[in-house]
């Protein structure tokens, strides 16, 4: 398919090797991380990685660990430098804080466990080590986190506008009209390694891989999940619209949230006025 | 279809309109790309999941990743100077990549490193544009109907597969080159590289399925040299 990536990756691999050998003598930026006042060190992270992470992510960070074959979705391949949970725009590297949060939180619904049992210093060191696997960390800096303005109080009008956005931005094509992960495109989706992948089913959970707060949810669809079919909507949504969408999405989950309560009481009297979400509908 | 003799230089010459005859300066390399072996048959695309796109096509659309024609010609081959023109002036015009009728137009878009690229959605439906870059940074953005163009550019030379996850049949390529001298074969397999100063060049032909081939061509003055390529076709 891509005949040239062969030598190109060879070239970048050589570049990485050169840079790495240089970096051992003179610690490069990627060898250190800074999170919440702690400085991570890749050399200290390495033995932790070998012990806790390599079984899935591989000694070389290439997702070829001995357990990887049994796992679906597959562990992240750190040599690509592509990450799902970011506060930064699509195409940009995540911040150290993003990676730290991921390692702490784990990925619900996958085999990626939370690593709260390790000390914060251990986790910062691990982040520093993860960043040695891809040459991207030496040629590019982390992106700049998107700004998230303060959350307005949810209103039923906002929830209805959010529903309109779910219809018009066609989230339902993948996530399904009711958010069950069964939209018309759901079955054909593959990630960037050509492995099949399912859209998130809002009915099954209260948490997301990339967090659980309303701010996390805002960030998820604004920045997208790079390496997956889930695109970024940052160019398409104003901040107030994004909050409307957050409040609507909360009504799809099995949660005792203020949004869900508001929605249920509105729906019991006005439900019939709504057109179903899908190819024909979405409006009131 | 689109005019696909888009030697970027020719395009720039046409857009910026320099003195007449400018394009004739320098030499030309032209030729044809053909195949040996068995190419896959173009297959009809089922767009029934997107009625607004079905409605845009009078006859069903077929796959474009292996388009061949009379005399074993190969369409959508990128032929370019891979060595010998280092330092040639960079193209600055904007390359357009359109999503129309749930297809990418052009199927293969050639551009230079840092050249402006505009991605447009002409369809009454959402697309997500997802370049699967490996050397450059992969990104994935939604572009609903009526959304403004996405303006971007690439930092490194790379052959980048492009897809839309919503419409899995949509496949295309961004071919990012160092050189301003490139051409995409038309339905007869013909290409033309113009405006080449005297020198020794490596000319490379790339096809998304049939691979890559190179040959050396020396241009002495304002002459036209022929370079033909025979790629090996493989069925799916």
Short mmCIF file of C-alpha atoms in Angstrom, two decimals:
data_model
loop_
_atom_site.label_atom_id
_atom_site.label_comp_id
_atom_site.label_asym_id
_atom_site.label_seq_id
_atom_site.Cartn_x
_atom_site.Cartn_y
_atom_site.Cartn_z
CA UNK A 1 0.00 0.00 0.00
CA UNK A 2 2.63 2.60 0.96
CA UNK A 3 5.82 1.53 -0.76
CA UNK A 4 7.80 4.53 0.45
CA UNK A 5 7.11 4.32 4.14
CA UNK A 6 9.67 1.50 4.18
CA UNK A 7 12.69 3.61 3.56
CA UNK A 8 11.20 6.66 5.17
CA UNK A 9 10.76 4.85 8.46
CA UNK A 10 14.22 3.40 8.01
CA UNK A 11 15.55 6.92 7.68
CA UNK A 12 13.63 8.08 10.72
CA UNK A 13 14.70 4.98 12.66
CA UNK A 14 18.33 5.83 11.90
CA UNK A 15 17.62 9.39 12.92
CA UNK A 16 16.10 8.14 16.15
CA UNK A 17 19.07 5.88 16.82
CA UNK A 18 21.44 8.77 16.25
CA UNK A 19 19.41 11.05 18.44
CA UNK A 20 19.12 8.40 21.12
CA UNK A 21 22.85 7.78 21.22
CA UNK A 22 23.30 11.52 21.43
CA UNK A 23 20.67 11.74 24.11
CA UNK A 24 22.38 9.30 26.45
CA UNK A 25 25.36 11.59 26.61
CA UNK A 26 23.26 14.72 26.86
CA UNK A 27 19.74 14.22 28.20
CA UNK A 28 17.33 15.42 25.52
CA UNK A 29 14.00 17.11 26.18
CA UNK A 30 12.12 13.85 25.67
CA UNK A 31 14.11 12.17 28.42
CA UNK A 32 12.53 14.36 31.05
CA UNK A 33 8.96 15.17 31.87
CA UNK A 34 7.40 17.72 34.14
CA UNK A 35 4.08 17.08 35.81
CA UNK A 36 2.71 18.83 38.87
CA UNK A 37 6.07 19.92 40.17
CA UNK A 38 7.72 16.53 39.62
CA UNK A 39 10.47 15.88 37.12
CA UNK A 40 10.35 12.49 35.45
CA UNK A 41 13.47 10.72 34.29
CA UNK A 42 13.49 8.13 31.51
CA UNK A 43 16.41 6.18 32.97
CA UNK A 44 14.44 5.69 36.19
CA UNK A 45 11.30 4.85 34.17
CA UNK A 46 12.93 2.07 32.15
CA UNK A 47 13.03 -0.69 34.80
CA UNK A 48 9.46 0.17 35.83
CA UNK A 49 8.38 -0.10 32.22
CA UNK A 50 10.10 -3.46 31.78
CA UNK A 51 8.39 -4.76 34.89
CA UNK A 52 4.85 -3.36 34.52
CA UNK A 53 4.26 -2.39 30.90
CA UNK A 54 6.47 -4.37 28.49
CA UNK A 55 4.30 -7.49 28.73
CA UNK A 56 1.69 -5.67 26.68
CA UNK A 57 3.43 -2.67 25.09
CA UNK A 58 6.64 -4.57 24.19
CA UNK A 59 10.27 -3.97 25.17
CA UNK A 60 10.65 -1.74 22.14
CA UNK A 61 7.34 0.03 22.74
CA UNK A 62 6.01 -1.46 19.51
CA UNK A 63 2.94 -3.15 21.03
CA UNK A 64 4.49 -6.60 20.50
CA UNK A 65 4.58 -7.67 24.14
CA UNK A 66 3.99 -11.37 24.82
CA UNK A 67 0.42 -10.70 26.03
CA UNK A 68 -0.49 -8.42 23.13
CA UNK A 69 -1.78 -11.24 20.94
CA UNK A 70 -4.53 -12.04 23.45
CA UNK A 71 -5.69 -8.48 23.81
CA UNK A 72 -8.41 -6.57 21.96
CA UNK A 73 -8.15 -3.61 21.53
CA UNK A 74 -4.40 -3.91 21.04
CA UNK A 75 -1.97 -2.10 23.33
CA UNK A 76 -0.75 1.27 22.09
CA UNK A 77 2.26 1.18 19.77
CA UNK A 78 4.45 3.91 21.25
CA UNK A 79 6.76 4.00 18.21
CA UNK A 80 4.06 5.84 16.25
CA UNK A 81 3.70 8.72 18.68
CA UNK A 82 -0.10 8.76 18.19
CA UNK A 83 -2.34 9.02 21.28
CA UNK A 84 -6.05 8.98 21.94
CA UNK A 85 -6.42 10.93 25.17
CA UNK A 86 -5.12 14.42 24.61
CA UNK A 87 -5.91 17.94 25.68
CA UNK A 88 -4.17 19.04 22.46
CA UNK A 89 -5.59 19.37 18.92
CA UNK A 90 -5.86 16.41 16.53
CA UNK A 91 -2.43 15.67 15.07
CA UNK A 92 -0.53 17.17 18.01
CA UNK A 93 1.38 15.26 20.67
CA UNK A 94 -0.23 15.03 24.11
CA UNK A 95 1.18 16.93 27.11
CA UNK A 96 3.09 15.18 29.88
CA UNK A 97 0.06 15.81 32.08
CA UNK A 98 -2.20 14.02 29.53
CA UNK A 99 0.04 10.93 29.56
CA UNK A 100 0.32 11.04 33.33
CA UNK A 101 -3.47 11.15 33.61
CA UNK A 102 -3.79 8.18 31.21
CA UNK A 103 -1.31 6.04 33.13
CA UNK A 104 -3.08 6.92 36.39
CA UNK A 105 -6.59 6.36 35.05
CA UNK A 106 -6.10 3.37 32.76
CA UNK A 107 -8.53 2.78 29.89
CA UNK A 108 -11.95 1.52 31.00
CA UNK A 109 -13.38 -1.26 28.81
CA UNK A 110 -9.84 -2.27 27.72
CA UNK A 111 -6.96 -4.25 29.21
CA UNK A 112 -5.07 -1.08 30.08
CA UNK A 113 -5.16 -1.05 33.89
CA UNK A 114 -5.05 2.04 36.13
CA UNK A 115 -1.63 2.46 37.73
CA UNK A 116 -2.64 4.30 40.90
CA UNK A 117 -0.69 1.70 42.89
CA UNK A 118 2.56 3.18 41.57
CA UNK A 119 3.79 6.38 43.20
CA UNK A 120 3.27 9.64 41.32
CA UNK A 121 7.05 9.85 40.89
CA UNK A 122 7.03 6.35 39.30
CA UNK A 123 4.30 7.41 36.90
CA UNK A 124 6.13 10.59 35.89
CA UNK A 125 9.27 8.54 35.24
CA UNK A 126 7.24 6.09 33.13
CA UNK A 127 5.88 8.96 31.04
CA UNK A 128 9.44 10.13 30.41
CA UNK A 129 10.41 6.63 29.27
CA UNK A 130 7.37 6.17 26.99
CA UNK A 131 8.47 9.30 25.17
CA UNK A 132 11.77 7.73 24.11
CA UNK A 133 10.10 5.28 21.69
CA UNK A 134 8.97 7.62 18.92
CA UNK A 135 11.22 10.08 17.07
CA UNK A 136 8.24 12.45 16.99
CA UNK A 137 9.08 13.55 20.53
CA UNK A 138 12.39 14.88 19.31
CA UNK A 139 11.14 16.75 16.26
CA UNK A 140 7.88 18.13 17.62
CA UNK A 141 6.69 19.56 20.92
CA UNK A 142 3.46 18.73 22.68
CA UNK A 143 0.55 20.71 21.26
CA UNK A 144 -1.03 23.55 23.15
CA UNK A 145 -4.03 22.38 25.21
CA UNK A 146 -7.39 23.64 23.99
CA UNK A 147 -9.04 26.19 26.25
CA UNK A 148 -12.21 25.08 28.02
CA UNK A 149 -14.31 28.00 29.24
CA UNK A 150 -16.33 27.58 32.46
CA UNK A 151 -19.31 25.25 32.19
CA UNK A 152 -22.72 26.93 32.11
CA UNK A 153 -25.52 25.37 34.16
CA UNK A 154 -27.41 22.79 32.09
CA UNK A 155 -30.84 23.83 30.82
CA UNK A 156 -33.43 21.90 28.85
CA UNK A 157 -33.01 24.38 25.96
CA UNK A 158 -29.28 23.65 25.94
CA UNK A 159 -29.88 19.90 26.01
CA UNK A 160 -32.24 20.21 23.03
CA UNK A 161 -29.67 22.29 21.12
CA UNK A 162 -27.11 19.59 21.95
CA UNK A 163 -29.46 16.96 20.54
CA UNK A 164 -29.71 19.00 17.35
CA UNK A 165 -25.89 19.00 17.12
CA UNK A 166 -25.74 15.23 17.69
CA UNK A 167 -28.09 14.97 14.70
CA UNK A 168 -26.46 17.56 12.42
CA UNK A 169 -22.82 16.65 13.12
CA UNK A 170 -23.85 13.05 12.46
CA UNK A 171 -22.47 11.54 15.64
CA UNK A 172 -25.32 9.04 15.22
CA UNK A 173 -23.80 7.59 12.03
CA UNK A 174 -21.23 5.88 14.24
CA UNK A 175 -22.65 6.04 17.76
CA UNK A 176 -26.24 5.23 16.76
CA UNK A 177 -29.43 7.30 17.16
CA UNK A 178 -29.64 6.49 20.88
CA UNK A 179 -25.87 6.36 21.45
CA UNK A 180 -25.76 2.56 21.67
CA UNK A 181 -22.72 2.31 19.39
CA UNK A 182 -24.79 0.88 16.54
CA UNK A 183 -24.93 3.59 13.85
CA UNK A 184 -24.98 2.70 10.13
CA UNK A 185 -21.16 3.07 9.86
CA UNK A 186 -20.36 1.27 13.14
CA UNK A 187 -19.69 -2.19 11.68
CA UNK A 188 -17.17 -0.99 9.11
CA UNK A 189 -14.96 1.06 11.43
CA UNK A 190 -11.26 0.24 11.73
CA UNK A 191 -8.49 1.98 13.65
CA UNK A 192 -5.33 3.27 12.00
CA UNK A 193 -3.74 -0.18 12.25
CA UNK A 194 -6.71 -1.64 10.35
CA UNK A 195 -8.05 -3.47 13.40
CA UNK A 196 -11.85 -3.39 13.81
CA UNK A 197 -13.05 -0.90 16.44
CA UNK A 198 -16.46 -0.15 17.93
CA UNK A 199 -17.83 3.30 18.69
CA UNK A 200 -18.43 4.08 22.34
CA UNK A 201 -21.78 2.84 23.65
CA UNK A 202 -23.15 5.57 25.92
CA UNK A 203 -25.65 3.18 27.46
CA UNK A 204 -23.04 0.86 28.94
CA UNK A 205 -21.03 3.26 30.96
CA UNK A 206 -20.66 6.33 32.99
CA UNK A 207 -16.94 6.68 32.32
CA UNK A 208 -14.90 7.24 29.23
CA UNK A 209 -11.43 5.97 28.40
CA UNK A 210 -10.26 9.57 28.49
CA UNK A 211 -11.91 10.58 31.74
CA UNK A 212 -15.25 10.97 33.45
CA UNK A 213 -15.92 14.64 34.15
CA UNK A 214 -17.89 16.99 31.93
CA UNK A 215 -14.60 18.74 31.11
CA UNK A 216 -13.15 15.40 29.98
CA UNK A 217 -16.18 14.81 27.77
CA UNK A 218 -15.86 18.30 26.25
CA UNK A 219 -12.19 17.58 25.53
CA UNK A 220 -12.88 14.15 23.98
CA UNK A 221 -14.99 15.30 21.05
CA UNK A 222 -13.15 18.60 20.59
CA UNK A 223 -9.71 16.97 20.21
CA UNK A 224 -10.78 13.58 18.83
CA UNK A 225 -9.14 10.22 19.60
CA UNK A 226 -6.15 10.10 17.24
CA UNK A 227 -5.44 6.69 15.74
CA UNK A 228 -9.16 5.86 15.87
CA UNK A 229 -12.14 6.83 13.65
CA UNK A 230 -13.36 9.31 16.30
CA UNK A 231 -12.67 12.72 14.68
CA UNK A 232 -12.05 16.14 16.18
CA UNK A 233 -14.97 18.58 16.12
CA UNK A 234 -12.97 21.58 17.34
CA UNK A 235 -13.33 23.45 14.04
CA UNK A 236 -17.10 22.90 14.02
CA UNK A 237 -18.23 23.91 17.50
CA UNK A 238 -18.27 27.14 19.49
CA UNK A 239 -17.66 26.71 23.23
CA UNK A 240 -21.34 27.22 24.14
CA UNK A 241 -22.37 24.62 21.54
CA UNK A 242 -19.80 22.17 22.87
CA UNK A 243 -21.27 22.53 26.38
CA UNK A 244 -24.77 21.98 24.96
CA UNK A 245 -23.52 18.78 23.37
CA UNK A 246 -21.89 17.65 26.65
CA UNK A 247 -25.20 18.14 28.45
CA UNK A 248 -27.12 16.21 25.81
CA UNK A 249 -24.62 13.31 25.84
CA UNK A 250 -25.14 12.96 29.59
CA UNK A 251 -28.81 12.14 28.94
CA UNK A 252 -27.72 9.09 26.92
CA UNK A 253 -25.88 7.54 29.85
CA UNK A 254 -27.33 5.52 32.75
CA UNK A 255 -26.53 8.32 35.21
CA UNK A 256 -28.34 10.16 37.95
CA UNK A 257 -27.14 13.46 36.57
CA UNK A 258 -28.99 16.79 36.65
CA UNK A 259 -29.09 16.60 32.83
CA UNK A 260 -30.74 13.18 32.88
CA UNK A 261 -33.34 14.29 35.43
CA UNK A 262 -34.13 17.43 33.44
CA UNK A 263 -34.43 15.43 30.26
CA UNK A 264 -36.70 12.76 31.74
CA UNK A 265 -39.16 15.28 33.10
CA UNK A 266 -39.24 17.27 29.85
CA UNK A 267 -39.53 14.13 27.78
CA UNK A 268 -42.50 12.77 29.75
CA UNK A 269 -44.62 15.72 28.61
CA UNK A 270 -43.02 16.74 25.28
CA UNK A 271 -41.48 13.49 24.05
CA UNK A 272 -43.99 13.11 21.24
CA UNK A 273 -42.98 16.42 19.67
CA UNK A 274 -39.51 15.07 18.98
CA UNK A 275 -38.46 13.62 15.67
CA UNK A 276 -36.23 10.59 16.15
CA UNK A 277 -32.53 11.06 15.48
CA UNK A 278 -31.37 9.49 12.23
CA UNK A 279 -31.48 10.00 8.46
CA UNK A 280 -34.85 11.78 8.50
CA UNK A 281 -34.92 13.54 11.75
CA UNK A 282 -33.58 15.20 14.80
CA UNK A 283 -35.74 18.32 14.97
CA UNK A 284 -38.64 19.19 17.26
CA UNK B 1 -13.12 14.39 -14.98
CA UNK B 2 -10.39 16.73 -13.84
CA UNK B 3 -7.52 17.86 -16.00
CA UNK B 4 -4.73 15.77 -14.62
CA UNK B 5 -1.68 17.13 -16.38
CA UNK B 6 -1.07 19.00 -13.18
CA UNK B 7 2.61 19.49 -13.40
CA UNK B 8 2.66 21.78 -10.41
CA UNK B 9 4.99 24.10 -12.26
CA UNK B 10 2.57 24.37 -15.14
CA UNK B 11 -0.20 25.15 -12.72
CA UNK B 12 1.81 27.87 -11.03
CA UNK B 13 2.73 29.29 -14.42
CA UNK B 14 -0.95 29.41 -15.35
CA UNK B 15 -2.08 30.91 -12.08
CA UNK B 16 0.57 33.55 -11.64
CA UNK B 17 0.71 34.22 -15.37
CA UNK B 18 4.35 35.00 -16.10
CA UNK B 19 5.65 36.01 -19.54
CA UNK B 20 4.28 33.87 -22.39
CA UNK B 21 6.66 31.18 -23.44
CA UNK B 22 7.98 30.76 -19.91
CA UNK B 23 6.79 27.18 -19.84
CA UNK B 24 8.65 26.27 -22.99
CA UNK B 25 11.96 27.08 -21.32
CA UNK B 26 13.93 24.02 -20.31
CA UNK B 27 13.45 20.42 -21.25
CA UNK B 28 10.54 18.05 -21.03
CA UNK B 29 10.31 14.43 -19.99
CA UNK B 30 7.20 12.68 -21.19
CA UNK B 31 6.07 9.11 -21.50
CA UNK B 32 3.55 6.46 -20.68
CA UNK B 33 3.00 4.13 -17.77
CA UNK B 34 1.78 0.62 -18.50
CA UNK B 35 1.58 -2.65 -16.57
CA UNK B 36 2.48 -6.30 -16.98
CA UNK B 37 0.71 -8.99 -14.96
CA UNK B 38 -2.88 -9.14 -13.85
CA UNK B 39 -4.45 -6.01 -12.45
CA UNK B 40 -7.47 -6.26 -10.15
CA UNK B 41 -10.78 -5.41 -11.80
CA UNK B 42 -12.36 -2.12 -10.78
CA UNK B 43 -15.34 -2.94 -8.58
CA UNK B 44 -18.62 -1.07 -8.29
CA UNK B 45 -19.03 0.85 -5.02
CA UNK B 46 -22.17 0.38 -2.98
CA UNK B 47 -23.07 3.81 -1.59
CA UNK B 48 -26.60 2.86 -0.58
CA UNK B 49 -25.85 3.82 3.04
CA UNK B 50 -25.55 7.43 1.83
CA UNK B 51 -28.52 8.19 -0.46
CA UNK B 52 -27.45 11.82 -0.95
CA UNK B 53 -24.28 10.53 -2.61
CA UNK B 54 -26.00 7.83 -4.66
CA UNK B 55 -28.17 10.63 -6.10
CA UNK B 56 -25.09 12.46 -7.37
CA UNK B 57 -24.00 9.68 -9.71
CA UNK B 58 -25.85 8.83 -12.92
CA UNK B 59 -24.05 5.50 -13.11
CA UNK B 60 -22.53 3.56 -10.19
CA UNK B 61 -19.01 4.60 -9.32
CA UNK B 62 -16.15 2.09 -9.41
CA UNK B 63 -13.00 1.78 -7.29
CA UNK B 64 -10.06 3.98 -8.28
CA UNK B 65 -7.10 2.23 -6.69
CA UNK B 66 -6.26 0.29 -9.87
CA UNK B 67 -7.63 2.06 -12.94
CA UNK B 68 -6.26 0.63 -16.17
CA UNK B 69 -7.08 1.30 -19.80
CA UNK B 70 -6.43 0.40 -23.41
CA UNK B 71 -2.92 -0.88 -24.17
CA UNK B 72 -2.36 -1.75 -20.51
CA UNK B 73 -2.18 1.92 -19.52
CA UNK B 74 -2.30 2.86 -15.83
CA UNK B 75 -4.21 5.87 -14.52
CA UNK B 76 -3.34 7.82 -11.32
CA UNK B 77 0.38 7.11 -11.39
CA UNK B 78 2.44 9.92 -9.89
CA UNK B 79 5.58 10.56 -11.94
CA UNK B 80 8.05 12.98 -10.41
CA UNK B 81 11.66 14.05 -10.18
CA UNK B 82 13.08 12.26 -7.14
CA UNK B 83 16.65 13.53 -7.56
CA UNK B 84 18.46 16.18 -9.61
CA UNK B 85 16.26 19.26 -9.15
CA UNK B 86 17.11 20.11 -5.55
CA UNK B 87 16.59 23.78 -4.88
CA UNK B 88 13.91 24.26 -7.57
CA UNK B 89 11.44 27.04 -6.70
CA UNK B 90 8.63 25.85 -4.44
CA UNK B 91 5.01 25.87 -5.52
CA UNK B 92 2.86 28.26 -3.50
CA UNK B 93 -0.57 27.85 -5.08
CA UNK B 94 -3.20 26.00 -3.06
CA UNK B 95 -3.91 22.36 -3.86
CA UNK B 96 -7.63 21.56 -3.64
CA UNK B 97 -8.96 18.24 -2.40
CA UNK B 98 -12.70 17.87 -2.65
CA UNK B 99 -15.19 15.47 -1.13
CA UNK B 100 -17.96 15.25 -3.68
CA UNK B 101 -20.46 12.47 -4.25
CA UNK B 102 -18.67 10.55 -1.48
CA UNK B 103 -15.50 10.44 -3.54
CA UNK B 104 -12.18 12.24 -3.33
CA UNK B 105 -11.49 14.56 -6.24
CA UNK B 106 -8.80 14.13 -7.32
CA UNK B 107 -8.34 10.55 -6.14
CA UNK B 108 -4.61 11.27 -5.79
CA UNK B 109 -3.53 14.83 -4.96
CA UNK B 110 0.12 15.76 -5.40
CA UNK B 111 1.64 18.60 -3.43
CA UNK B 112 4.97 19.83 -2.22
CA UNK B 113 6.19 19.90 1.34
CA UNK B 114 4.69 23.03 2.98
CA UNK B 115 2.45 23.74 -0.03
CA UNK B 116 -1.00 25.02 1.05
CA UNK B 117 -3.69 22.33 0.92
CA UNK B 118 -7.42 23.06 1.13
CA UNK B 119 -9.84 20.22 1.90
CA UNK B 120 -13.43 20.96 0.85
CA UNK B 121 -16.73 19.23 1.50
CA UNK B 122 -19.25 19.79 -1.31
CA UNK B 123 -21.61 17.06 -0.10
CA UNK B 124 -24.89 17.50 1.79
CA UNK B 125 -23.52 15.12 4.43
CA UNK B 126 -20.72 14.98 7.02
CA UNK B 127 -17.34 13.52 6.21
CA UNK B 128 -14.42 12.96 8.50
CA UNK B 129 -11.14 13.47 6.76
CA UNK B 130 -8.51 11.14 8.15
CA UNK B 131 -5.01 11.19 6.62
CA UNK B 132 -3.22 8.08 7.93
CA UNK B 133 0.18 9.76 8.07
CA UNK B 134 3.13 7.90 9.60
CA UNK B 135 6.06 10.23 8.97
CA UNK B 136 3.94 13.34 9.29
CA UNK B 137 1.40 13.67 12.08
CA UNK B 138 -1.82 11.69 11.62
CA UNK B 139 -4.99 13.73 12.26
CA UNK B 140 -8.73 13.21 11.93
CA UNK B 141 -11.28 16.02 11.61
CA UNK B 142 -14.98 16.15 11.05
CA UNK B 143 -16.19 18.33 8.17
CA UNK B 144 -20.00 18.53 8.18
CA UNK B 145 -22.03 19.84 5.25
CA UNK B 146 -21.47 23.53 4.63
CA UNK B 147 -18.35 23.65 6.83
CA UNK B 148 -15.56 25.93 5.60
CA UNK B 149 -12.48 24.43 3.92
CA UNK B 150 -9.77 22.93 6.14
CA UNK B 151 -6.49 24.70 5.35
CA UNK B 152 -3.37 22.73 6.09
CA UNK B 153 0.05 21.61 4.76
CA UNK B 154 2.52 18.77 5.33
CA UNK B 155 6.05 19.04 6.77
CA UNK B 156 7.67 15.90 5.36
CA UNK B 157 7.61 14.04 2.06
CA UNK B 158 5.27 11.03 2.37
CA UNK B 159 2.64 9.01 0.52
CA UNK B 160 -0.33 9.46 2.84
CA UNK B 161 -3.43 7.28 2.52
CA UNK B 162 -6.59 9.28 3.20
CA UNK B 163 -9.88 7.85 4.37
CA UNK B 164 -13.31 8.76 5.66
CA UNK B 165 -14.42 6.50 8.50
CA UNK B 166 -18.10 7.32 8.00
CA UNK B 167 -17.97 6.17 4.35
CA UNK B 168 -15.53 3.25 4.30
CA UNK B 169 -15.36 3.13 0.50
CA UNK B 170 -13.72 6.56 0.34
CA UNK B 171 -9.98 6.17 -0.26
CA UNK B 172 -7.47 8.60 -1.64
CA UNK B 173 -3.89 9.78 -1.35
CA UNK B 174 -1.96 12.89 -0.48
CA UNK B 175 1.37 12.55 -2.25
CA UNK B 176 3.75 14.99 -0.58
CA UNK B 177 6.94 15.53 -2.57
CA UNK B 178 10.06 17.63 -2.31
CA UNK B 179 9.97 18.48 -6.00
CA UNK B 180 7.74 20.93 -7.86
CA UNK B 181 8.14 18.70 -10.95
CA UNK B 182 5.41 16.10 -10.93
CA UNK B 183 2.59 14.80 -13.09
CA UNK B 184 -0.25 12.33 -12.66
CA UNK B 185 -0.99 9.96 -15.51
CA UNK B 186 -4.30 10.39 -17.30
CA UNK B 187 -6.58 7.64 -18.57
CA UNK B 188 -4.10 6.86 -21.38
CA UNK B 189 -1.23 6.44 -18.89
CA UNK B 190 0.51 9.56 -20.26
CA UNK B 191 2.51 12.06 -18.21
CA UNK B 192 4.68 15.08 -18.88
CA UNK B 193 7.28 16.85 -16.74
CA UNK B 194 8.06 20.29 -18.11
CA UNK B 195 10.36 23.23 -17.48
CA UNK B 196 13.38 21.14 -16.51
CA UNK B 197 16.76 22.91 -16.60
CA UNK B 198 19.63 20.97 -18.20
CA UNK B 199 20.81 18.25 -15.84
CA UNK B 200 20.72 14.62 -14.83
CA UNK B 201 17.49 13.53 -13.17
CA UNK B 202 16.04 10.51 -11.47
CA UNK B 203 12.44 10.11 -12.57
CA UNK B 204 10.20 7.99 -10.35
CA UNK B 205 6.77 6.53 -11.01
CA UNK B 206 4.62 5.61 -8.00
CA UNK B 207 1.32 3.78 -7.96
CA UNK B 208 -0.63 2.97 -4.79
CA UNK B 209 -0.93 -0.74 -5.69
CA UNK B 210 1.67 -1.41 -8.36
CA UNK B 211 4.66 0.04 -6.53
CA UNK B 212 7.52 2.28 -7.51
CA UNK B 213 10.07 2.43 -10.33
CA UNK B 214 12.83 4.86 -11.19
CA UNK B 215 15.09 5.68 -14.14
CA UNK B 216 17.76 8.23 -14.97
CA UNK B 217 17.13 10.83 -17.67
CA UNK B 218 19.57 13.49 -18.79
CA UNK B 219 18.25 16.75 -20.24
CA UNK B 220 20.70 18.76 -22.32
CA UNK B 221 18.61 21.79 -23.26
CA UNK B 222 15.09 22.54 -24.40
CA UNK B 223 14.61 19.00 -25.68
CA UNK B 224 11.90 16.42 -24.99
CA UNK B 225 13.03 13.04 -23.73
CA UNK B 226 10.84 9.98 -23.47
CA UNK B 227 10.69 7.82 -20.36
CA UNK B 228 8.26 4.90 -20.21
CA UNK B 229 7.52 2.82 -17.15
CA UNK B 230 6.20 -0.74 -16.91
CA UNK B 231 4.81 -1.54 -13.47
CA UNK B 232 3.96 -5.00 -12.20
CA UNK B 233 0.24 -5.37 -11.56
CA UNK B 234 -0.95 -7.69 -8.82
CA UNK B 235 -4.52 -8.78 -8.22
CA UNK B 236 -6.02 -8.00 -4.82
#
